[in-house]
PDB file of C-alpha atoms in Angstrom:
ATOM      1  CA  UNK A1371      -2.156 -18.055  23.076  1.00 75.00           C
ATOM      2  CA  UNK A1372      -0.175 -21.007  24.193  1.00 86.00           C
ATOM      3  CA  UNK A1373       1.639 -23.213  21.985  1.00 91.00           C
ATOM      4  CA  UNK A1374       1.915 -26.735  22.623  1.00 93.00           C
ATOM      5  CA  UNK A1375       4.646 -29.940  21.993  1.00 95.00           C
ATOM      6  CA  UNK A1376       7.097 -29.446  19.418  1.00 95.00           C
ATOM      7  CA  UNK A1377       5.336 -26.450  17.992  1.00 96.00           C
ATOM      8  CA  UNK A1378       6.730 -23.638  16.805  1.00 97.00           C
ATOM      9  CA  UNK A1379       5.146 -20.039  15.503  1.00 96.00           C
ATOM     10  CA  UNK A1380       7.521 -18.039  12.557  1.00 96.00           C
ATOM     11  CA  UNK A1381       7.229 -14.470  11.755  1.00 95.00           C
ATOM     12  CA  UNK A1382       8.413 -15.298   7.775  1.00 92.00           C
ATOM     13  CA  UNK A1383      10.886 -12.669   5.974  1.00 89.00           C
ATOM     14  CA  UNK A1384       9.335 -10.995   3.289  1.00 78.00           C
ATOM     15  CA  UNK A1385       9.848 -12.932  -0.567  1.00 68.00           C
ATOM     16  CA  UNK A1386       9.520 -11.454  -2.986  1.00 62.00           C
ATOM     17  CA  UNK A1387       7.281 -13.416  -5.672  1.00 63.00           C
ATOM     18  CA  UNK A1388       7.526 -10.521  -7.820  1.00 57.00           C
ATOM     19  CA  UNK A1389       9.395  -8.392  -9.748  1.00 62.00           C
ATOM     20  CA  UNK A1390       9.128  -4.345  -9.693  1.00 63.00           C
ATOM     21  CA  UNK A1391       7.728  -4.254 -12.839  1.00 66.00           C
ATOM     22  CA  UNK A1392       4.823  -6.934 -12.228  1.00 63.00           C
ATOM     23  CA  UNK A1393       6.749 -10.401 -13.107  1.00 65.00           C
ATOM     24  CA  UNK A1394       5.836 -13.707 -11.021  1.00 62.00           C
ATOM     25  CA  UNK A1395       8.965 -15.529 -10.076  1.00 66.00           C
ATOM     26  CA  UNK A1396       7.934 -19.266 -10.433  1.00 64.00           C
ATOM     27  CA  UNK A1397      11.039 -20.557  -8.701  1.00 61.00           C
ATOM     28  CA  UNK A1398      10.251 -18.094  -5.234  1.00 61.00           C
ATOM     29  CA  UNK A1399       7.476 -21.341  -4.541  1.00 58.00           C
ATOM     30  CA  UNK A1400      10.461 -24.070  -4.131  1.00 59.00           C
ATOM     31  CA  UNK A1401      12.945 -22.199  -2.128  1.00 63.00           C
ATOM     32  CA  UNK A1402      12.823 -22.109   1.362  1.00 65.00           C
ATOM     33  CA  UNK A1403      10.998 -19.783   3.881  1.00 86.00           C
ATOM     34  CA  UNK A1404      13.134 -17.790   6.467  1.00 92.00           C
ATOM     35  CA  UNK A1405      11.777 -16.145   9.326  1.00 95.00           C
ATOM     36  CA  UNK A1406      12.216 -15.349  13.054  1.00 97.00           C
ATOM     37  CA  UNK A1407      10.813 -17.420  15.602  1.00 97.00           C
ATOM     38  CA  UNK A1408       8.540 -15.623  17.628  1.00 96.00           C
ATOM     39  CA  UNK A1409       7.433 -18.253  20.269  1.00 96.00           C
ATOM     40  CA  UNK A1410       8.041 -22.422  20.174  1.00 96.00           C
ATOM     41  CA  UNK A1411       6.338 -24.794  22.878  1.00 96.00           C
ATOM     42  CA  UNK A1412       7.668 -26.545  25.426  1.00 96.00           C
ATOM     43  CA  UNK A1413       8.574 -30.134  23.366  1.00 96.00           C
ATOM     44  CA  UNK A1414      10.942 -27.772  21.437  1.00 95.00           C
ATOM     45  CA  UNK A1415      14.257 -28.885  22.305  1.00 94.00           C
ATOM     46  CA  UNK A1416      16.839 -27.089  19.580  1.00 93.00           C
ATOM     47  CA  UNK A1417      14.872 -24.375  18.749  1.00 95.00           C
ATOM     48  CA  UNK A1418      14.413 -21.040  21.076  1.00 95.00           C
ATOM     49  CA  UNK A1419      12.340 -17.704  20.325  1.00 96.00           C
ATOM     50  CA  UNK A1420      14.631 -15.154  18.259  1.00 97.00           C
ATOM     51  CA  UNK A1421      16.263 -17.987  16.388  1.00 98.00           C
ATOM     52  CA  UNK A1422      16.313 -17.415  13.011  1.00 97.00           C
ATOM     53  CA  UNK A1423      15.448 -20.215  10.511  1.00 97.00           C
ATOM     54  CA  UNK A1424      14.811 -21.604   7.360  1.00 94.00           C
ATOM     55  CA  UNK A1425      11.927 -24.192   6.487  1.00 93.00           C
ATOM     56  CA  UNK A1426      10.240 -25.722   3.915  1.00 84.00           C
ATOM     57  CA  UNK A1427       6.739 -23.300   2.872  1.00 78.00           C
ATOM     58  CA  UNK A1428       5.003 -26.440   1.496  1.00 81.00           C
ATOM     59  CA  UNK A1429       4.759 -27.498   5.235  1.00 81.00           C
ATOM     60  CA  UNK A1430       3.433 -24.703   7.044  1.00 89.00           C
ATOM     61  CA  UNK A1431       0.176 -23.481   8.130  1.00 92.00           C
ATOM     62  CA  UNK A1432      -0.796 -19.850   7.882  1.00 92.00           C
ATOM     63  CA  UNK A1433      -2.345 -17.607  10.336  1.00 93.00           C
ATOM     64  CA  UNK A1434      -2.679 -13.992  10.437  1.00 94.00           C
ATOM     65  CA  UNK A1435      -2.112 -12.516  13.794  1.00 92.00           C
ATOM     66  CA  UNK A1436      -3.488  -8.703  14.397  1.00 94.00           C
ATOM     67  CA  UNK A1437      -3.020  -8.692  10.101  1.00 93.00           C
ATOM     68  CA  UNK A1438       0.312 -10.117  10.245  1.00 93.00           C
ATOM     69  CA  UNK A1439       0.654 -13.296   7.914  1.00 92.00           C
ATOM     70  CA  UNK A1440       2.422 -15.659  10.556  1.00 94.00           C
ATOM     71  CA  UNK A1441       3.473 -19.999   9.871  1.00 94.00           C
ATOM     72  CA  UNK A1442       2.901 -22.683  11.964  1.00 94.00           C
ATOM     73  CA  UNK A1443       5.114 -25.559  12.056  1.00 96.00           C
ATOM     74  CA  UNK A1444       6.532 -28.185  14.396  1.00 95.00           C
ATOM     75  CA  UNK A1445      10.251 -28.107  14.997  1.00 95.00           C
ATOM     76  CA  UNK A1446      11.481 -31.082  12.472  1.00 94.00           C
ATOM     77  CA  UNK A1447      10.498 -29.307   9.689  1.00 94.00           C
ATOM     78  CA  UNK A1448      13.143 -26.546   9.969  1.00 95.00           C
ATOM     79  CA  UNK A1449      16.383 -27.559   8.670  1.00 92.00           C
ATOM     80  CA  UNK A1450      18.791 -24.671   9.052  1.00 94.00           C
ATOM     81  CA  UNK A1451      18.937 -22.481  12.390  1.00 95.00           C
ATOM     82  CA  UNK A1452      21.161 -19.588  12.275  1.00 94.00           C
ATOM     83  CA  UNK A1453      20.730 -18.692  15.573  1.00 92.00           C
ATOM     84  CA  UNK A1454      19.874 -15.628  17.420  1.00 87.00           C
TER      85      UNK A1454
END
């Protein structure tokens, strides 16, 4: 798989939506995702694999890769990189 433009392919960090005993946590939906970034195409020009970053979940597109839950998104919609 090659990605393409401004593209960029997140492993997310695990939320959790709920509680040890069983409780849904309705505010988990509006926070932010976090993740790693595992690969980012060639139109990416702040963003590098390894970074890790925080974006909006309403934006991204989920994949599962080999069972892994993986989010697609293109570069403008992360707005925090802490870096490698």
């Amino acid at each position: 798989m090659k990605i393409q433009g401004k593209a960029i392919l997140i492993l997310p960090d695990e939320t959790p939506e709920q509680t040890k005993g069983g409780i849904i946590n309705p505010a988990v939906k509006d926070k932010p995702n976090t993740g790693r970034v595992v690969d980012c195409g060639p139109g990416c020009r702040i963003t590098s694999q390894g970074d890790n970053v925080e974006y909006k979940r309403k934006g991204a597109s989920i994949i599962n890769i080999d069972g892994v839950e993986h989010h697609f998104i293109i570069e403008e919609q992360i707005f925090f990189n802490h870096g490698k």
